[in-house]
Amino acid sequence: MSDQKYKYEFNWDYVVSDPDLCRPGLGSTARLEVYRLFQFSIRDILEKRYGTEAADDIFREAGALAGRAFHIHVLKDQVGDKGDLTKAIQDSFRDLGIGIVRFEKVDFQNMVVQLTVDEDLDCSGLPETNEQICVYDEGLLQGILESPTGARCTIKEHDCWCSGERTCRFRATQCGRSGDGGDEAAAEPEPVDAEASAT
């Protein structure tokens, strides 16, 4: 195993700081424009330097890294041993301003999940380009959904504000458990009550 040290190696302590210490006058929040200025300037440079596919892969991989950490440090305590992961995701995404999540299909045993995110941090309000652009969200959701069970899954955005919808719709399908190399297709799950999942 490599002992190489990296200047920017991810550390949750960099994410969570005491706002009374680091930003006593401004607090822990920033405007949407600041987040998008940061994200889309990085996307521009990555795409021009490495190409669109590589840039998307980097954002998706970064999202998965964030999602795994998010599950450990934010969701795990909320869920507990018998808690509701869907509710924990909905509550935390809303509280942190990431988006308004509604689950349309849920089958965690077979890792088949469909959900929508309204007022998405990445794309809501952007011009229509006939593209799905929320690759960071794909990774974020992948990291979150994989963490409790160790099952590997694929997350794909099917609807996006930028493709003409007014919500982002993501579907997760199982690729197999970690280490087994499986690639079985998961069964279609029973739909959940969309109204209940929104509460």
Coordinates of N, CA and C in Angstrom, one line a residue:
M1 N 0.8 -1.2 0.0 CA 0.0 0.0 0.0 C 0.9 1.2 0.0
S2 N 0.6 2.2 -0.8 CA 1.4 3.4 -1.0 C 1.3 4.3 0.3
D3 N 2.5 4.8 0.7 CA 2.5 5.8 1.8 C 2.6 7.2 1.3
Q4 N 2.3 7.4 0.0 CA 2.3 8.7 -0.6 C 1.3 9.7 0.1
K5 N 1.8 10.8 0.4 CA 1.0 11.9 1.0 C 0.6 12.9 0.0
Y6 N -0.7 13.3 0.0 CA -1.2 14.2 -0.9 C -1.5 15.6 -0.3
K7 N -1.3 16.6 -1.0 CA -1.5 18.0 -0.5 C -3.0 18.2 -0.2
Y8 N -3.9 17.6 -1.1 CA -5.3 17.9 -0.9 C -6.1 16.7 -0.6
E9 N -5.5 15.7 0.1 CA -6.2 14.5 0.5 C -7.5 14.9 1.3
F10 N -8.6 14.2 1.0 CA -9.9 14.6 1.6 C -9.9 14.3 3.1
N11 N -10.4 15.2 3.8 CA -10.5 15.0 5.3 C -11.8 15.7 5.7
W12 N -12.7 15.0 6.4 CA -13.9 15.6 6.8 C -13.7 16.8 7.7
D13 N -12.6 16.9 8.4 CA -12.4 18.0 9.3 C -12.3 19.3 8.5
Y14 N -11.9 19.2 7.2 CA -11.9 20.4 6.3 C -13.3 20.9 6.0
V15 N -14.3 20.0 6.0 CA -15.6 20.3 5.7 C -16.4 21.0 6.8
V16 N -16.2 20.4 8.0 CA -16.9 20.9 9.2 C -16.0 21.6 10.1
S17 N -16.2 22.9 10.2 CA -15.4 23.8 11.1 C -16.4 24.5 12.0
D18 N -15.9 25.0 13.1 CA -16.7 25.8 14.0 C -16.9 27.2 13.4
P19 N -18.2 27.5 13.0 CA -18.4 28.8 12.3 C -18.1 30.0 13.3
D20 N -18.2 29.8 14.6 CA -17.9 30.9 15.5 C -16.4 31.2 15.5
L21 N -15.6 30.2 15.1 CA -14.2 30.4 15.1 C -13.7 30.9 13.7
C22 N -14.2 30.2 12.7 CA -13.7 30.5 11.3 C -14.4 31.7 10.6
R23 N -15.7 31.8 10.9 CA -16.5 32.9 10.2 C -17.5 33.5 11.2
P24 N -17.0 34.2 12.2 CA -17.8 34.7 13.3 C -18.8 35.8 12.8
G25 N -18.5 36.5 11.7 CA -19.4 37.5 11.2 C -20.3 37.0 10.1
L26 N -19.9 36.0 9.3 CA -20.6 35.6 8.1 C -21.4 34.2 8.3
G27 N -20.9 33.4 9.3 CA -21.6 32.2 9.6 C -21.2 31.1 8.6
S28 N -22.0 30.0 8.6 CA -21.6 28.8 7.9 C -22.2 28.7 6.5
T29 N -23.0 29.6 6.1 CA -23.7 29.5 4.8 C -23.1 30.5 3.8
A30 N -23.3 30.2 2.5 CA -22.9 31.1 1.4 C -24.0 31.0 0.3
R31 N -24.0 31.9 -0.6 CA -25.1 32.0 -1.6 C -24.9 31.0 -2.7
L32 N -26.0 30.7 -3.4 CA -25.9 29.7 -4.5 C -24.9 30.1 -5.6
E33 N -24.9 31.4 -5.8 CA -24.0 31.9 -6.9 C -22.5 31.5 -6.6
V34 N -22.1 31.5 -5.3 CA -20.8 31.2 -4.9 C -20.4 29.8 -5.2
Y35 N -21.4 28.9 -4.8 CA -21.2 27.5 -5.1 C -21.1 27.2 -6.5
R36 N -21.9 27.8 -7.4 CA -21.9 27.5 -8.8 C -20.7 28.2 -9.5
L37 N -20.3 29.3 -9.0 CA -19.0 29.9 -9.5 C -17.9 29.0 -9.3
F38 N -17.8 28.4 -8.1 CA -16.7 27.4 -7.8 C -16.8 26.2 -8.7
Q39 N -18.1 25.6 -8.8 CA -18.2 24.3 -9.5 C -18.0 24.5 -11.0
F40 N -18.6 25.5 -11.6 CA -18.6 25.5 -13.1 C -17.3 26.1 -13.6
S41 N -16.6 26.8 -12.8 CA -15.2 27.2 -13.3 C -14.3 26.0 -13.2
I42 N -14.4 25.1 -12.2 CA -13.6 23.9 -12.2 C -14.0 23.0 -13.4
R43 N -15.3 22.9 -13.6 CA -15.8 22.0 -14.7 C -15.2 22.5 -16.0
D44 N -15.2 23.8 -16.3 CA -14.7 24.4 -17.5 C -13.2 24.0 -17.7
I45 N -12.4 24.1 -16.7 CA -11.0 23.8 -16.8 C -10.8 22.3 -17.0
L46 N -11.5 21.5 -16.2 CA -11.3 20.1 -16.4 C -11.7 19.6 -17.8
E47 N -12.8 20.1 -18.3 CA -13.3 19.6 -19.6 C -12.3 20.1 -20.7
K48 N -11.8 21.3 -20.6 CA -10.9 21.8 -21.7 C -9.6 21.0 -21.6
R49 N -9.2 20.7 -20.4 CA -7.9 20.0 -20.3 C -7.9 18.5 -20.5
Y50 N -9.0 17.8 -20.1 CA -9.1 16.4 -20.1 C -10.2 15.8 -21.0
G51 N -11.1 16.7 -21.4 CA -12.3 16.2 -22.2 C -13.5 16.0 -21.3
T52 N -14.7 16.0 -22.0 CA -15.9 15.9 -21.3 C -16.1 14.7 -20.4
E53 N -15.8 13.5 -21.0 CA -16.0 12.3 -20.3 C -15.1 12.2 -19.1
A54 N -13.9 12.6 -19.2 CA -13.0 12.5 -18.0 C -13.4 13.5 -17.0
A55 N -13.8 14.7 -17.4 CA -14.3 15.7 -16.4 C -15.5 15.2 -15.7
D56 N -16.5 14.5 -16.4 CA -17.6 14.0 -15.7 C -17.2 12.9 -14.8
D57 N -16.3 12.0 -15.2 CA -15.8 10.9 -14.3 C -15.2 11.5 -13.0
I58 N -14.4 12.5 -13.1 CA -13.8 13.1 -12.0 C -14.8 13.7 -11.0
F59 N -15.8 14.4 -11.6 CA -16.9 14.9 -10.7 C -17.7 13.8 -10.1
R60 N -18.0 12.8 -10.8 CA -18.7 11.6 -10.3 C -17.9 10.9 -9.2
E61 N -16.7 10.7 -9.4 CA -15.8 10.1 -8.4 C -15.7 10.9 -7.1
A62 N -15.6 12.3 -7.3 CA -15.5 13.2 -6.2 C -16.8 13.1 -5.4
G63 N -18.0 13.1 -6.1 CA -19.3 13.0 -5.5 C -19.4 11.7 -4.7
A64 N -18.9 10.6 -5.2 CA -18.9 9.3 -4.4 C -18.1 9.4 -3.2
L65 N -16.9 10.0 -3.3 CA -16.1 10.2 -2.1 C -16.9 11.0 -1.0
A66 N -17.5 12.1 -1.5 CA -18.3 12.9 -0.6 C -19.4 12.2 0.0
G67 N -20.1 11.4 -0.8 CA -21.3 10.6 -0.4 C -21.0 9.6 0.7
R68 N -19.8 8.9 0.6 CA -19.4 8.0 1.6 C -19.2 8.7 2.9
A69 N -18.5 9.8 2.9 CA -18.2 10.6 4.1 C -19.5 11.2 4.6
F70 N -20.4 11.6 3.8 CA -21.7 12.2 4.2 C -22.5 11.2 5.0
H71 N -22.4 9.9 4.5 CA -23.2 8.9 5.2 C -22.6 8.6 6.6
I72 N -21.3 8.6 6.7 CA -20.6 8.3 8.0 C -20.9 9.4 9.0
H73 N -20.7 10.7 8.5 CA -20.7 11.8 9.4 C -22.0 12.5 9.6
V74 N -22.9 12.3 8.7 CA -24.2 13.0 8.8 C -25.4 12.0 8.9
L75 N -25.5 11.0 8.1 CA -26.7 10.2 8.0 C -26.6 9.0 9.0
K76 N -25.5 8.5 9.3 CA -25.4 7.3 10.1 C -26.0 7.4 11.4
D77 N -25.8 8.5 12.1 CA -26.4 8.7 13.4 C -27.9 8.9 13.4
Q78 N -28.3 9.5 12.3 CA -29.8 9.7 12.1 C -30.5 8.4 11.9
V79 N -29.9 7.5 11.1 CA -30.5 6.3 10.8 C -30.5 5.3 11.9
G80 N -29.3 5.1 12.6 CA -29.2 4.2 13.6 C -29.3 2.7 13.1
D81 N -29.6 1.8 14.0 CA -29.7 0.4 13.6 C -31.0 0.1 12.8
K82 N -32.1 0.8 13.1 CA -33.3 0.4 12.4 C -34.0 1.7 11.9
G83 N -33.3 2.7 11.6 CA -33.9 3.9 11.2 C -34.2 3.9 9.7
D84 N -34.7 5.0 9.2 CA -35.2 5.2 7.8 C -34.2 6.0 7.1
L85 N -33.4 5.3 6.2 CA -32.4 6.0 5.4 C -33.0 7.1 4.5
T86 N -34.2 6.7 3.9 CA -34.8 7.6 3.0 C -35.2 8.9 3.7
K87 N -35.7 8.8 4.9 CA -36.1 10.1 5.6 C -34.9 10.8 6.0
A88 N -33.8 10.1 6.4 CA -32.6 10.8 6.8 C -32.0 11.6 5.6
I89 N -32.1 11.0 4.4 CA -31.6 11.7 3.2 C -32.5 12.9 2.9
Q90 N -33.8 12.7 3.0 CA -34.7 13.8 2.7 C -34.5 15.0 3.7
D91 N -34.4 14.7 5.0 CA -34.2 15.7 6.0 C -32.9 16.5 5.8
S92 N -31.8 15.7 5.7 CA -30.5 16.3 5.6 C -30.3 17.1 4.3
F93 N -30.8 16.7 3.2 CA -30.7 17.4 1.9 C -31.5 18.7 2.0
R94 N -32.7 18.7 2.6 CA -33.4 19.9 2.8 C -32.8 20.8 3.8
D95 N -32.3 20.3 4.9 CA -31.8 21.2 5.9 C -30.5 21.9 5.5
L96 N -29.7 21.2 4.6 CA -28.4 21.7 4.2 C -28.6 22.5 2.8
G97 N -29.8 22.5 2.3 CA -30.0 23.3 1.1 C -29.5 22.6 -0.2
I98 N -29.4 21.2 -0.1 CA -28.9 20.5 -1.3 C -30.1 20.3 -2.3
G99 N -31.3 20.1 -1.8 CA -32.4 19.9 -2.7 C -33.5 19.2 -1.9
I100 N -34.7 19.1 -2.6 CA -35.9 18.5 -2.0 C -36.1 17.2 -2.6
V101 N -35.9 16.1 -1.8 CA -35.8 14.8 -2.3 C -37.2 14.1 -2.1
R102 N -37.6 13.4 -3.2 CA -38.8 12.5 -3.1 C -38.4 11.2 -3.6
F103 N -38.7 10.1 -2.9 CA -38.4 8.7 -3.4 C -39.7 8.2 -4.1
E104 N -39.5 7.7 -5.3 CA -40.5 7.1 -6.1 C -40.6 5.6 -6.1
K105 N -39.4 5.0 -6.0 CA -39.3 3.5 -5.9 C -38.1 3.3 -4.9
V106 N -38.3 2.3 -4.0 CA -37.3 2.0 -3.0 C -37.3 0.5 -2.8
D107 N -36.1 -0.1 -3.1 CA -35.9 -1.5 -2.8 C -34.4 -1.6 -2.5
F108 N -34.0 -1.4 -1.2 CA -32.6 -1.3 -0.8 C -32.0 -2.7 -0.8
Q109 N -32.8 -3.8 -0.6 CA -32.3 -5.1 -0.6 C -31.7 -5.5 -2.0
N110 N -32.4 -5.1 -3.1 CA -31.9 -5.3 -4.4 C -31.2 -4.1 -5.0
M111 N -31.0 -3.0 -4.2 CA -30.4 -1.8 -4.6 C -31.0 -1.2 -5.9
V112 N -32.3 -1.1 -5.9 CA -33.0 -0.4 -7.0 C -33.8 0.7 -6.4
V113 N -33.4 1.9 -6.7 CA -34.0 3.1 -6.1 C -34.2 4.2 -7.2
Q114 N -35.4 4.8 -7.1 CA -35.6 6.0 -8.0 C -36.1 7.1 -7.2
L115 N -35.5 8.3 -7.4 CA -35.8 9.5 -6.6 C -35.7 10.7 -7.5
T116 N -36.4 11.8 -7.0 CA -36.2 13.1 -7.7 C -35.6 14.1 -6.7
V117 N -35.0 15.1 -7.2 CA -34.4 16.2 -6.4 C -34.9 17.5 -7.0
D118 N -35.8 18.2 -6.3 CA -36.3 19.5 -6.8 C -35.3 20.6 -6.2
E119 N -35.3 21.7 -6.9 CA -34.5 22.8 -6.5 C -33.0 22.4 -6.2
D120 N -32.6 21.5 -7.2 CA -31.2 21.0 -7.1 C -30.1 22.0 -7.1
L121 N -29.2 21.9 -6.2 CA -28.1 22.8 -6.0 C -27.3 23.0 -7.3
D122 N -27.2 22.0 -8.1 CA -26.3 22.0 -9.3 C -26.9 22.7 -10.5
C123 N -28.2 22.5 -10.7 CA -28.7 22.8 -12.0 C -30.0 23.6 -12.1
S124 N -30.8 23.7 -11.0 CA -32.1 24.3 -11.0 C -32.0 25.7 -11.5
G125 N -32.8 26.1 -12.6 CA -32.8 27.4 -13.1 C -31.8 27.6 -14.3
L126 N -31.0 26.6 -14.6 CA -30.0 26.8 -15.7 C -30.7 26.7 -17.1
P127 N -30.1 27.2 -18.1 CA -30.7 27.2 -19.4 C -30.8 25.7 -19.9
E128 N -31.8 25.4 -20.8 CA -31.9 24.1 -21.3 C -30.9 23.9 -22.4
T129 N -30.2 22.7 -22.3 CA -29.1 22.3 -23.2 C -29.3 20.9 -23.7
N130 N -30.5 20.3 -23.4 CA -30.7 18.9 -23.8 C -29.6 17.9 -23.2
E131 N -29.1 18.3 -22.1 CA -28.1 17.5 -21.4 C -28.5 17.2 -20.0
Q132 N -28.0 16.1 -19.4 CA -28.1 15.8 -18.0 C -26.7 16.2 -17.4
I133 N -26.6 17.1 -16.5 CA -25.3 17.6 -16.1 C -25.0 17.2 -14.6
C134 N -25.9 16.6 -13.9 CA -25.7 16.4 -12.4 C -24.9 15.2 -12.1
V135 N -23.7 15.1 -12.7 CA -22.8 14.0 -12.5 C -22.2 13.9 -11.0
Y136 N -22.0 15.1 -10.4 CA -21.6 15.1 -9.0 C -22.7 14.5 -8.1
D137 N -23.9 14.9 -8.4 CA -25.0 14.3 -7.7 C -25.1 12.8 -7.8
E138 N -24.9 12.3 -9.1 CA -24.8 10.9 -9.3 C -23.8 10.2 -8.4
G139 N -22.7 10.8 -8.3 CA -21.6 10.2 -7.4 C -22.0 10.3 -5.9
L140 N -22.6 11.5 -5.5 CA -23.0 11.7 -4.2 C -24.0 10.7 -3.7
L141 N -25.0 10.4 -4.5 CA -26.0 9.5 -4.2 C -25.5 8.0 -4.2
Q142 N -24.6 7.8 -5.1 CA -23.9 6.5 -5.2 C -23.2 6.2 -3.9
G143 N -22.4 7.1 -3.4 CA -21.6 7.0 -2.2 C -22.5 6.8 -1.0
I144 N -23.6 7.5 -0.9 CA -24.6 7.4 0.2 C -25.3 6.0 0.2
L145 N -25.8 5.6 -1.0 CA -26.5 4.4 -1.1 C -25.7 3.1 -0.9
E146 N -24.4 3.2 -1.3 CA -23.6 2.0 -1.2 C -23.1 1.8 0.2
S147 N -23.0 2.9 1.0 CA -22.3 2.8 2.3 C -22.9 1.8 3.3
P148 N -24.3 1.8 3.4 CA -24.8 1.0 4.5 C -24.6 -0.5 4.3
T149 N -24.6 -1.0 3.0 CA -24.6 -2.4 2.7 C -23.3 -2.9 2.1
G150 N -22.6 -2.0 1.5 CA -21.4 -2.5 0.7 C -21.7 -2.9 -0.7
A151 N -23.0 -2.9 -1.1 CA -23.4 -3.2 -2.4 C -23.0 -2.1 -3.4
R152 N -22.4 -2.5 -4.5 CA -22.0 -1.5 -5.5 C -23.2 -1.2 -6.4
C153 N -23.4 0.0 -6.7 CA -24.6 0.4 -7.6 C -24.2 1.4 -8.6
T154 N -25.0 1.5 -9.6 CA -24.8 2.6 -10.6 C -25.9 3.6 -10.5
I155 N -25.6 4.8 -10.5 CA -26.6 5.9 -10.4 C -26.6 6.6 -11.7
K156 N -27.8 6.8 -12.3 CA -27.9 7.5 -13.6 C -29.0 8.6 -13.5
E157 N -28.6 9.8 -13.9 CA -29.7 10.8 -14.0 C -30.4 10.7 -15.3
H158 N -31.7 10.6 -15.2 CA -32.6 10.4 -16.4 C -33.3 11.7 -16.8
D159 N -33.6 12.5 -15.8 CA -34.3 13.8 -16.1 C -33.5 14.9 -15.4
C160 N -33.4 16.0 -16.0 CA -32.6 17.1 -15.4 C -33.2 18.5 -15.9
W161 N -33.1 19.5 -15.1 CA -33.6 20.8 -15.4 C -33.0 21.2 -16.8
C162 N -31.7 20.9 -17.0 CA -31.1 21.3 -18.3 C -31.5 20.5 -19.5
S163 N -32.3 19.4 -19.2 CA -32.8 18.6 -20.4 C -34.3 18.9 -20.6
G164 N -34.8 20.0 -19.9 CA -36.1 20.4 -20.1 C -37.1 20.0 -19.0
E165 N -36.7 19.3 -18.0 CA -37.6 18.9 -16.9 C -37.4 20.0 -15.9
R166 N -38.3 19.9 -14.8 CA -38.2 20.9 -13.7 C -37.9 20.1 -12.4
T167 N -37.3 19.0 -12.6 CA -36.8 18.2 -11.5 C -35.6 17.3 -12.0
C168 N -34.8 16.8 -11.1 CA -33.7 15.9 -11.5 C -34.2 14.5 -11.0
R169 N -34.2 13.5 -11.9 CA -34.6 12.2 -11.5 C -33.5 11.2 -11.7
F170 N -33.2 10.5 -10.6 CA -32.1 9.5 -10.6 C -32.6 8.1 -10.4
R171 N -31.9 7.2 -11.0 CA -32.2 5.8 -10.8 C -30.9 5.0 -10.4
A172 N -31.1 4.2 -9.4 CA -29.9 3.4 -8.9 C -30.2 2.0 -9.2
T173 N -29.3 1.2 -9.8 CA -29.4 -0.2 -10.0 C -28.2 -0.9 -9.5
Q174 N -28.4 -2.1 -9.0 CA -27.3 -2.9 -8.4 C -26.4 -3.5 -9.4
C175 N -25.1 -3.4 -9.1 CA -24.2 -4.1 -10.0 C -23.6 -5.3 -9.3
G176 N -23.9 -5.6 -8.1 CA -23.4 -6.7 -7.4 C -22.7 -6.3 -6.1
R177 N -22.6 -7.2 -5.2 CA -21.9 -6.9 -3.9 C -20.4 -6.7 -4.1
S178 N -19.9 -5.9 -3.2 CA -18.5 -5.6 -3.2 C -17.7 -6.9 -3.2
G179 N -16.8 -7.0 -4.2 CA -15.9 -8.2 -4.2 C -16.4 -9.4 -5.0
D180 N -17.7 -9.5 -5.3 CA -18.2 -10.7 -5.9 C -18.2 -10.6 -7.5
G181 N -17.9 -9.4 -8.0 CA -17.9 -9.3 -9.5 C -19.2 -9.5 -10.1
G182 N -20.3 -9.5 -9.4 CA -21.6 -9.8 -9.9 C -22.1 -8.7 -10.8
D183 N -23.0 -9.1 -11.7 CA -23.6 -8.1 -12.6 C -25.1 -8.5 -12.8
E184 N -25.8 -9.0 -11.8 CA -27.1 -9.4 -12.0 C -28.0 -8.2 -12.1
A185 N -29.0 -8.3 -12.9 CA -30.0 -7.2 -13.0 C -31.0 -7.3 -11.9
A186 N -31.3 -6.2 -11.2 CA -32.2 -6.2 -10.1 C -33.6 -6.2 -10.5
A187 N -34.5 -6.8 -9.7 CA -35.9 -6.8 -10.1 C -36.5 -5.4 -9.9
E188 N -37.6 -5.1 -10.6 CA -38.3 -3.8 -10.5 C -38.9 -3.8 -9.1
P189 N -38.7 -2.7 -8.3 CA -39.3 -2.7 -7.0 C -40.7 -2.2 -7.0
E190 N -41.3 -2.4 -5.8 CA -42.7 -1.9 -5.6 C -42.5 -0.4 -5.4
P191 N -43.4 0.4 -6.0 CA -43.4 1.9 -5.8 C -43.7 2.2 -4.4
V192 N -43.1 3.3 -3.8 CA -43.5 3.8 -2.5 C -44.5 4.9 -2.7
D193 N -45.2 5.2 -1.7 CA -46.1 6.3 -1.7 C -45.4 7.6 -1.8
A194 N -45.5 8.2 -3.0 CA -44.8 9.5 -3.3 C -45.1 10.6 -2.3
E195 N -46.4 10.6 -1.9 CA -46.8 11.7 -1.0 C -46.2 11.5 0.4
A196 N -46.2 10.2 0.8 CA -45.6 9.9 2.1 C -44.1 10.2 2.1
S197 N -43.5 9.9 1.0 CA -42.0 10.0 1.0 C -41.6 11.5 1.0
A198 N -42.5 12.4 0.7 CA -42.2 13.8 0.6 C -42.4 14.5 2.0
T199 N -43.0 13.8 2.9 CA -43.2 14.4 4.2 C -42.1 14.1 5.2

